[in-house]
Coordinates of C-alpha atoms in Angstrom, one line a residue:
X134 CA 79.1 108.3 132.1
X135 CA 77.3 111.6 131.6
X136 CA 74.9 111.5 129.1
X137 CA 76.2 114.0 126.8
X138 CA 79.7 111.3 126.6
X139 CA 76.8 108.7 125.9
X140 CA 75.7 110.3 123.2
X141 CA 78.6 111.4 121.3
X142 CA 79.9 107.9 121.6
X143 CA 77.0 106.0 120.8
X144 CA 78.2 105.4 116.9
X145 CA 75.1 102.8 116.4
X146 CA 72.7 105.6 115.5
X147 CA 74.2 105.2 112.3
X148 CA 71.3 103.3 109.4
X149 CA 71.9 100.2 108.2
X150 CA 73.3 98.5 111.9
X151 CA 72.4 94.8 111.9
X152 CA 70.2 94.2 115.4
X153 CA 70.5 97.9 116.5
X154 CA 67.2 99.4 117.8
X155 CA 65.5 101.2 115.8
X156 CA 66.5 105.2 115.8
X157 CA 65.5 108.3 113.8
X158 CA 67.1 107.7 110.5
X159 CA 69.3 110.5 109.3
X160 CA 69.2 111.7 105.8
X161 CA 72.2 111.8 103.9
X162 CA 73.1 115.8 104.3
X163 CA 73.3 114.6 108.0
X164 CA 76.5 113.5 107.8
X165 CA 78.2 115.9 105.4
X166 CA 79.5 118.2 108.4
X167 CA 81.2 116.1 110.6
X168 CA 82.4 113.5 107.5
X169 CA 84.1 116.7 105.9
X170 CA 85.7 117.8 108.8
X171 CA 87.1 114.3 109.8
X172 CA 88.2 114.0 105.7
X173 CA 89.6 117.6 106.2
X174 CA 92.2 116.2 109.1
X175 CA 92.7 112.7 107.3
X176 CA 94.3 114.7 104.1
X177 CA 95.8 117.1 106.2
X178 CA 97.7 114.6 108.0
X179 CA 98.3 112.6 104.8
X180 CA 100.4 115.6 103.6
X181 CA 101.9 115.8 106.8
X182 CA 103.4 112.4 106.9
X183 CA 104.6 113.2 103.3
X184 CA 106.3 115.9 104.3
X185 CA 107.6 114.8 107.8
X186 CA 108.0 110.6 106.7
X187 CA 109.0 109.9 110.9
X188 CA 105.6 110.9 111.7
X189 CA 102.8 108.2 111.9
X190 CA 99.4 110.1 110.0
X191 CA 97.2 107.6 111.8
X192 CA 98.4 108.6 115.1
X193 CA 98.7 112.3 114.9
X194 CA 95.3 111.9 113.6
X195 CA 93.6 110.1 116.8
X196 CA 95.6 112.5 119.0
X197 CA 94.4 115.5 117.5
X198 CA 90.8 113.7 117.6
X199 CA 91.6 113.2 121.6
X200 CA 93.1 116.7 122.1
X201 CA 90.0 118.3 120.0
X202 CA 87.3 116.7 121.6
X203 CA 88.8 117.2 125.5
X204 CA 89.6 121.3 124.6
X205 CA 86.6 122.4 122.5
X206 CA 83.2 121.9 122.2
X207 CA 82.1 119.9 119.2
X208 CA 78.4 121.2 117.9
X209 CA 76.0 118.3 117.4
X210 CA 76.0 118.9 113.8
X211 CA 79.1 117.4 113.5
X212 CA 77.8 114.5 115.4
X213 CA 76.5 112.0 112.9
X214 CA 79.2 112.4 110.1
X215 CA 81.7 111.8 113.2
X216 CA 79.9 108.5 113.7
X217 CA 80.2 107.3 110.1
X218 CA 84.0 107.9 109.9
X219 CA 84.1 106.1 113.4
X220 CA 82.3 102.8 111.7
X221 CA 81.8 103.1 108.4
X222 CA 84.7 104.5 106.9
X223 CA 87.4 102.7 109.4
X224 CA 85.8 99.4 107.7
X225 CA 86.3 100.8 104.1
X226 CA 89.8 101.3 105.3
X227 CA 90.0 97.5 106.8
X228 CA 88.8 95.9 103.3
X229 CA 91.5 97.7 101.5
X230 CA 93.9 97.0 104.2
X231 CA 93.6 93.6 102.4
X232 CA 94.9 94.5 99.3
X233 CA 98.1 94.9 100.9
X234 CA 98.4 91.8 102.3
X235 CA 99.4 88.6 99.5
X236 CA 99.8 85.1 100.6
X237 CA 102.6 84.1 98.7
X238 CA 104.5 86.8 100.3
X239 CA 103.3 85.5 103.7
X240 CA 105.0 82.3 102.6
X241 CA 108.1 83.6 101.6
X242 CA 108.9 85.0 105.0
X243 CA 109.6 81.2 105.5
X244 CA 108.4 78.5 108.3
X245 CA 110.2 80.5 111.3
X246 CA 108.8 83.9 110.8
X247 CA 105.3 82.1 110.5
X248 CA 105.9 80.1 113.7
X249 CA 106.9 83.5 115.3
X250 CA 103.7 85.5 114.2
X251 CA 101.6 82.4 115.1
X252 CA 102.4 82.1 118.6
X253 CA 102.4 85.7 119.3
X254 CA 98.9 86.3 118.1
X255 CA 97.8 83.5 119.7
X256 CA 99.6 83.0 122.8
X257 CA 99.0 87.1 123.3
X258 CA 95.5 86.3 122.7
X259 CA 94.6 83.8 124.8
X260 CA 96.8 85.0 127.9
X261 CA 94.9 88.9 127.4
X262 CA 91.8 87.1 128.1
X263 CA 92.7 84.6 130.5
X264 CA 94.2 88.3 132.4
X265 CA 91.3 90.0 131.7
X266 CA 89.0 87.3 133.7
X267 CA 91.4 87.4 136.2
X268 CA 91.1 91.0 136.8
X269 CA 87.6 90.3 136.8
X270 CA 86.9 93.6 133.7
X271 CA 84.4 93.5 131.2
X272 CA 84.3 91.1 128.7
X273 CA 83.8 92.9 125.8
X274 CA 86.6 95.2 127.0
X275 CA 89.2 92.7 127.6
X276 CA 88.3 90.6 124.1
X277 CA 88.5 94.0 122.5
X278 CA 92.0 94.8 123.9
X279 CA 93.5 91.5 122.8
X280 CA 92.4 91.4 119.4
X281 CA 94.1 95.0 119.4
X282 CA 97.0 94.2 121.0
X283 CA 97.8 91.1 119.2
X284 CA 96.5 91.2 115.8
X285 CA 96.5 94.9 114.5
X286 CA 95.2 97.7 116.3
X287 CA 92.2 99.7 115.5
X288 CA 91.4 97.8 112.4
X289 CA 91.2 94.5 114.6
X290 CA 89.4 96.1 117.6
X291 CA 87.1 96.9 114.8
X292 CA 86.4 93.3 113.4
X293 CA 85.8 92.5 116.4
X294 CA 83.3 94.9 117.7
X295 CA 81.2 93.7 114.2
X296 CA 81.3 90.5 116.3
X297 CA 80.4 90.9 119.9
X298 CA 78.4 94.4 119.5
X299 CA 80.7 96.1 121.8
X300 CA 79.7 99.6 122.8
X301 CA 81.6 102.2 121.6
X302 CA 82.7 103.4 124.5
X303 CA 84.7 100.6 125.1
X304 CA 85.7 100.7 121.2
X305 CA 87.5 104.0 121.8
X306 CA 88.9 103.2 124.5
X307 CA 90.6 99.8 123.3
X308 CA 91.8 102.0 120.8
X309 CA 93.0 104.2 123.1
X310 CA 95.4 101.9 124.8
X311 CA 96.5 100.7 121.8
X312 CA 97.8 104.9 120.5
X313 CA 99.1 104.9 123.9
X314 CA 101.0 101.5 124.4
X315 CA 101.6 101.7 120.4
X316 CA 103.6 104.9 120.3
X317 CA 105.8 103.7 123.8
X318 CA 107.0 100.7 121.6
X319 CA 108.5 103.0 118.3
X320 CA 111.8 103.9 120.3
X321 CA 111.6 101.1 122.9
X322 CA 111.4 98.0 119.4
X323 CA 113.8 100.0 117.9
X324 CA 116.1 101.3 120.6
X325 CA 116.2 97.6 121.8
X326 CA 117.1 96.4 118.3
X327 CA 120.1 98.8 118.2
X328 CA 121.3 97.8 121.9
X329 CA 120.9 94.2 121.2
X330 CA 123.0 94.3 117.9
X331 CA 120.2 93.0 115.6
X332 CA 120.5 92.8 112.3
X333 CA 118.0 93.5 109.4
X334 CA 115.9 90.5 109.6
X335 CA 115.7 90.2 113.5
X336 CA 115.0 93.9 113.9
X337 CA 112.3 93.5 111.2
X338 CA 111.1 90.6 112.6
X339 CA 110.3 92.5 116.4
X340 CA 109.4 95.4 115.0
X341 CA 106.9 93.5 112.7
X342 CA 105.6 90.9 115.2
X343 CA 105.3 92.5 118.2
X344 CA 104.4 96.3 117.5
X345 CA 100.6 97.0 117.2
X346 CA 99.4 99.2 114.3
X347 CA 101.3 99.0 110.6
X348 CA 101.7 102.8 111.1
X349 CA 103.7 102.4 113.9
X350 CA 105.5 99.7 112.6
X351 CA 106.3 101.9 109.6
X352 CA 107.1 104.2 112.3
X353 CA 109.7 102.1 114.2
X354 CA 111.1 100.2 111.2
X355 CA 112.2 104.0 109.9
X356 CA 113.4 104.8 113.1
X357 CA 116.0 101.7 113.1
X358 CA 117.1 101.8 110.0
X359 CA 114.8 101.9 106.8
X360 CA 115.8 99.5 104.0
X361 CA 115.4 95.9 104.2
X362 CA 114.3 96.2 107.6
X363 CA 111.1 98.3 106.8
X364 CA 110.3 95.5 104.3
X365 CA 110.6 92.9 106.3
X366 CA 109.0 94.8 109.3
X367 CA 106.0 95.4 107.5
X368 CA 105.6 92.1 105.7
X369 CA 105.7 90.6 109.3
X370 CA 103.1 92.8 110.4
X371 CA 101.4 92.3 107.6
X372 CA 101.0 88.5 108.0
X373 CA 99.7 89.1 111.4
X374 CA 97.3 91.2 110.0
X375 CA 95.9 87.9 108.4
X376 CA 95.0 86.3 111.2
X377 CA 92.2 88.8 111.9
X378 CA 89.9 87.0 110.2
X379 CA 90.1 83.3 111.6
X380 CA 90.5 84.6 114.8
X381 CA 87.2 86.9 114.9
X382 CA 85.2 83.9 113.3
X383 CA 86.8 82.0 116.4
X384 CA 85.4 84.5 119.0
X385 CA 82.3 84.2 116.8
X386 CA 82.0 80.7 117.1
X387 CA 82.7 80.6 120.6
X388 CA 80.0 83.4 122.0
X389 CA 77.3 82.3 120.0
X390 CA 77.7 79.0 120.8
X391 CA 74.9 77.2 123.1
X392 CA 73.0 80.9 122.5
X393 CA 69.6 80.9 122.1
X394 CA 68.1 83.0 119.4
X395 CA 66.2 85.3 120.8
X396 CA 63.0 85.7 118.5
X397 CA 63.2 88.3 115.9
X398 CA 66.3 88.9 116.5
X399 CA 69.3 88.2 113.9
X400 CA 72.7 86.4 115.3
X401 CA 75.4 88.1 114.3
X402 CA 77.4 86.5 111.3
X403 CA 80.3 84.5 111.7
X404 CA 82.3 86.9 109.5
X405 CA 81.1 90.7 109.5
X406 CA 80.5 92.1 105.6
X407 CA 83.5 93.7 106.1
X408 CA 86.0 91.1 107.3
X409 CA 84.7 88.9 104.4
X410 CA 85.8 92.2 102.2
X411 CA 89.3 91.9 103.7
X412 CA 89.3 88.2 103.0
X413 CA 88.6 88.5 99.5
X414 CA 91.2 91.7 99.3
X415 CA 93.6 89.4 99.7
X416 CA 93.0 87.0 97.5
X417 CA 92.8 89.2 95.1
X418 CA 96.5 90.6 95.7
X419 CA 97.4 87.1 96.0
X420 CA 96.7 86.9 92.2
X421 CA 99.3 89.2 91.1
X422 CA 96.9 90.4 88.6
X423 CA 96.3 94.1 89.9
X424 CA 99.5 96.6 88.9
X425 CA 101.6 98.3 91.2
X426 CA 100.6 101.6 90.4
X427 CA 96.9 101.0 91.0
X428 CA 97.7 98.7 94.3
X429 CA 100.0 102.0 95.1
X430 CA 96.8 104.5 94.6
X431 CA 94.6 102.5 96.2
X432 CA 97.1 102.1 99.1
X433 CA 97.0 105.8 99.2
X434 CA 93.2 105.9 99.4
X435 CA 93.5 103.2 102.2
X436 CA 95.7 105.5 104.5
X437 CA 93.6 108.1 103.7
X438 CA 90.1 106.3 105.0
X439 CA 92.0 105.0 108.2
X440 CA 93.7 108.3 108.9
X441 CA 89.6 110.1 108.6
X442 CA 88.5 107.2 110.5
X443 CA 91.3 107.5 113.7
X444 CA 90.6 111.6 114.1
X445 CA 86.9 110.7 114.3
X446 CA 87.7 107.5 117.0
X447 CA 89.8 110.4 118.8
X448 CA 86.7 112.4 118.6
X449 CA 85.1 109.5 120.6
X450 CA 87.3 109.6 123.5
X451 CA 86.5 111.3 126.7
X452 CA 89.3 111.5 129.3
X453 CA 86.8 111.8 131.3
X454 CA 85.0 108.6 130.6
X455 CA 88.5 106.9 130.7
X456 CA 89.4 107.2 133.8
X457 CA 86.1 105.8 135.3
X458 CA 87.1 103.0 133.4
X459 CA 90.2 102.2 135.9
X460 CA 93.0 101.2 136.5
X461 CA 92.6 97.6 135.1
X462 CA 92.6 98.2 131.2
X463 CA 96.0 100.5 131.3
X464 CA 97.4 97.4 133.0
X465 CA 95.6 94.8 130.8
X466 CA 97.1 96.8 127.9
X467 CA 100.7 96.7 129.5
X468 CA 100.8 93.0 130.1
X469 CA 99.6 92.1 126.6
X470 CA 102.7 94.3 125.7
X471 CA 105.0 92.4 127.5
X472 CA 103.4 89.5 126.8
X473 CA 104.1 89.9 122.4
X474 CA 107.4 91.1 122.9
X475 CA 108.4 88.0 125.5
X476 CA 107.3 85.9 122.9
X477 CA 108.7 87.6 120.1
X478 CA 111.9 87.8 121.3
X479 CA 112.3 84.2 122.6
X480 CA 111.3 83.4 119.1
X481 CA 113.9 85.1 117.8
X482 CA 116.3 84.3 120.6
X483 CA 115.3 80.4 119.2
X484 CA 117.0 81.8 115.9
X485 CA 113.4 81.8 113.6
X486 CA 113.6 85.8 112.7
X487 CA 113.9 86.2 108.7
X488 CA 117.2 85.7 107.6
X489 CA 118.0 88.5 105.1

C-alpha cells in the first residue's frame, strides 16, 4: 500500500482510541468537513430509500463512498471527519441497532428458528476461520470476515475490530466483501424462495438467517413478497444480530488468553463500550416500556448514523489496495456464503423455519 491509501485509511488518528499511539490531537472544527459531507449523503440516501423503498440506503451509500473515493480526489480536509463517521458514528449506529432487537420477540420465533440461527452463526463462524487458516490469510482478516458474514455485516465487523485492533484497511475491506457478497444474495434468497415454493415463514426464515446486513434483508424480504415475510425476515435477522455480543466476548476471551500484558499497556476489554451499549439497548426494548413512536424515531436516527457511517467506510476503500489483498478473501467471502445458506436451508429442509 502506497502511503497516501495508508493514510486515508488509518481511522485510529481519531482522540480518545484506547492503546493507539499517541498522534496530533485534532480540535473539534477538524472534523466538521468531512462529518458534514458523510451526514450530507446519509440523509440524501435516507430520502432516497423513502422514495424508491427496493433500494437498500446503507448500500447505495458505501457504493457511492467506493465510486467517490476511486474517481475523485478527496482533499485532506475532509480527512478526519471521514474517520469519525468510519468509527465513531458506525458505533452510535450499532448501540441503537439494539433498540430494535427485544428478547421476548427472539423467543417467540419458537425453538426451531433459534436452533436455525444458532447453528448458522456458529457453524459459519467456526468453518470461516478454520478456512481462513487453511488458506493460510491474515488473521485479523479472516476473523473479521466471519463475524461479518455470519452475524451482521458492517456492524459486526465493527465489534469486532473494538476487539482485535484490526487495521482499517482490513476493516474496509471485510466490509467490502460483505456489500459485494450481500447484494448477490437479494435476488439469489429470494429468487430461490420463489423457485422452491416457500411459503411465508420458510422464505422469512432464509432470507433472515442467511442474508448478511438487515438492509439487505429488508431488501430481499421486499423483493419476495413483503407482508409477513418481511417480519419474520427481519426478526430472524434480528436474533442473529444478538449473538454479536457473546461471540466477540468469545474471540476476546480467546486472543487474550495466555497474553502477557505488556507494561503500560491496557488489554483490550472483554466487551468494547459500545457493544456493552448494544447489550443494554436491548434490554431496554425487552422492557416494553419505550413507545412505538419514539422506538420508530429513534429507528430513524439509527438508519441515519449507519447510512453516514457506510459512505464514509466506502470512502475507505481503495480498489487499489484491494486487489493486493488477493484472491483469497473474495473466496473466503464466497465459502462463508455457501456455508450460511447450506446450513440454513438444511435447517429448514429439517422443517424448523417459523411456521406462520
Amino acid at each position: 500500500m502506497d502511503n497516501q491509501d495508508s493514510q486515508v485509511l488509518d481511522i485510529e488518528s481519531v482522540p480518545a482510541v484506547a492503546d493507539a499511539p499517541a498522534k496530533p490531537a485534532h480540535r473539534p472544527r477538524d472534523f466538521w468537513p468531512g462529518l458534514a459531507l458523510c451526514s450530507a449523503v446519509g440523509l440524501a440516501v435516507l430520502a432516497l430509500g423513502s422514495a424508491v423503498p427496493s433500494l437498500s440506503p446503507m448500500l447505495v451509500a458505501i457504493l457511492a463512498g467506493i465510486v467517490l473515493r476511486n474517481v475523485v480526489p478527496i482533499h485532506s480536509v475532509l480527512e478526519p471527519g471521514i474517520a469519525y463517521a468510519a468509527k465513531r458514528v458506525l458505533r452510535w449506529g450499532v448501540v441503537l441497532l439494539g433498540l430494535q432487537v427485544s428478547i421476548p420477540t427472539i423467543i417467540g420465533l419458537g425453538p426451531g428458528v433459534l436452533v436455525i440461527v444458532t447453528c448458522a452463526v456458529a457453524i459459519t463462524f467456526c468453518s470461516t476461520l478454520a478456512m481462513g487458516r487453511l488458506l493460510k490469510m491474515d488473521r485479523d482478516m479472516y476473523t473479521l470476515i466471519a463475524a461479518g458474514f455470519s452475524i451482521c455485516g458492517a456492524a459486526a465487523v465493527a465489534g469486532m475490530q473494538g476487539t482485535i485492533r484490526a487495521s482499517e484497511e482490513k476493516v474496509a475491506a471485510a466490509v467490502a466483501l460483505v456489500v459485494l457478497y450481500g447484494t448477490l444474495m437479494i435476488p439469489a434468497t429470494a429468487g430461490l424462495s420463489a423457485l422452491l415454493g416457500f411459503g411465508p415463514g420458510d422464505a422469512g426464515t432464509l432470507i433472515g438467517a442467511s442474508t448478511h446486513e438487515v438492509a439487505q434483508v429488508v431488501a430481499a424480504a421486499g423483493i419476495a413478497g413483503g407482508g409477513p415475510l418481511l417480519a419474520v425476515a427481519v426478526t430472524v435477522k434480528l436474533a442473529r444480530v444478538s449473538l454479536m455480543a457473546p461471540v466477540v466476548a468469545g474471540i476476546s476471551l480467546i486472543r487474550n488468553r495466555g497474553t502477557a500484558q505488556v507494561p503500560g499497556q491496557r488489554r483490550p476489554a472483554i466487551l468494547p463500550l459500545f457493544v456493552a451499549g448494544f447489550i443494554a439497548m436491548i434490554l431496554v426494548a425487552s422492557t416494553g416500556l419505550v413507545p412505538a413512536p419514539v422506538l420508530g424515531g429513534i429507528k430513524l436516527v439509527q438508519q441515519f448514523l449507519l447510512a453516514t457511517a457506510m459512505f464514509a467506510l466506502g470512502l475507505g476503500v481503495h480498489v487499489k489496495s484491494l486487489m493486493k489483498l488477493g484472491a483469497r478473501p473474495v473466496l473466503l467471502g464466497l465459502f462463508a456464503t455457501v456455508v450460511i445458506m447450506a446450513v440454513v436451508f438444511a435447517c429448514i429442509f429439517l422443517g424448523l423455519g417459523a411456521n406462520i
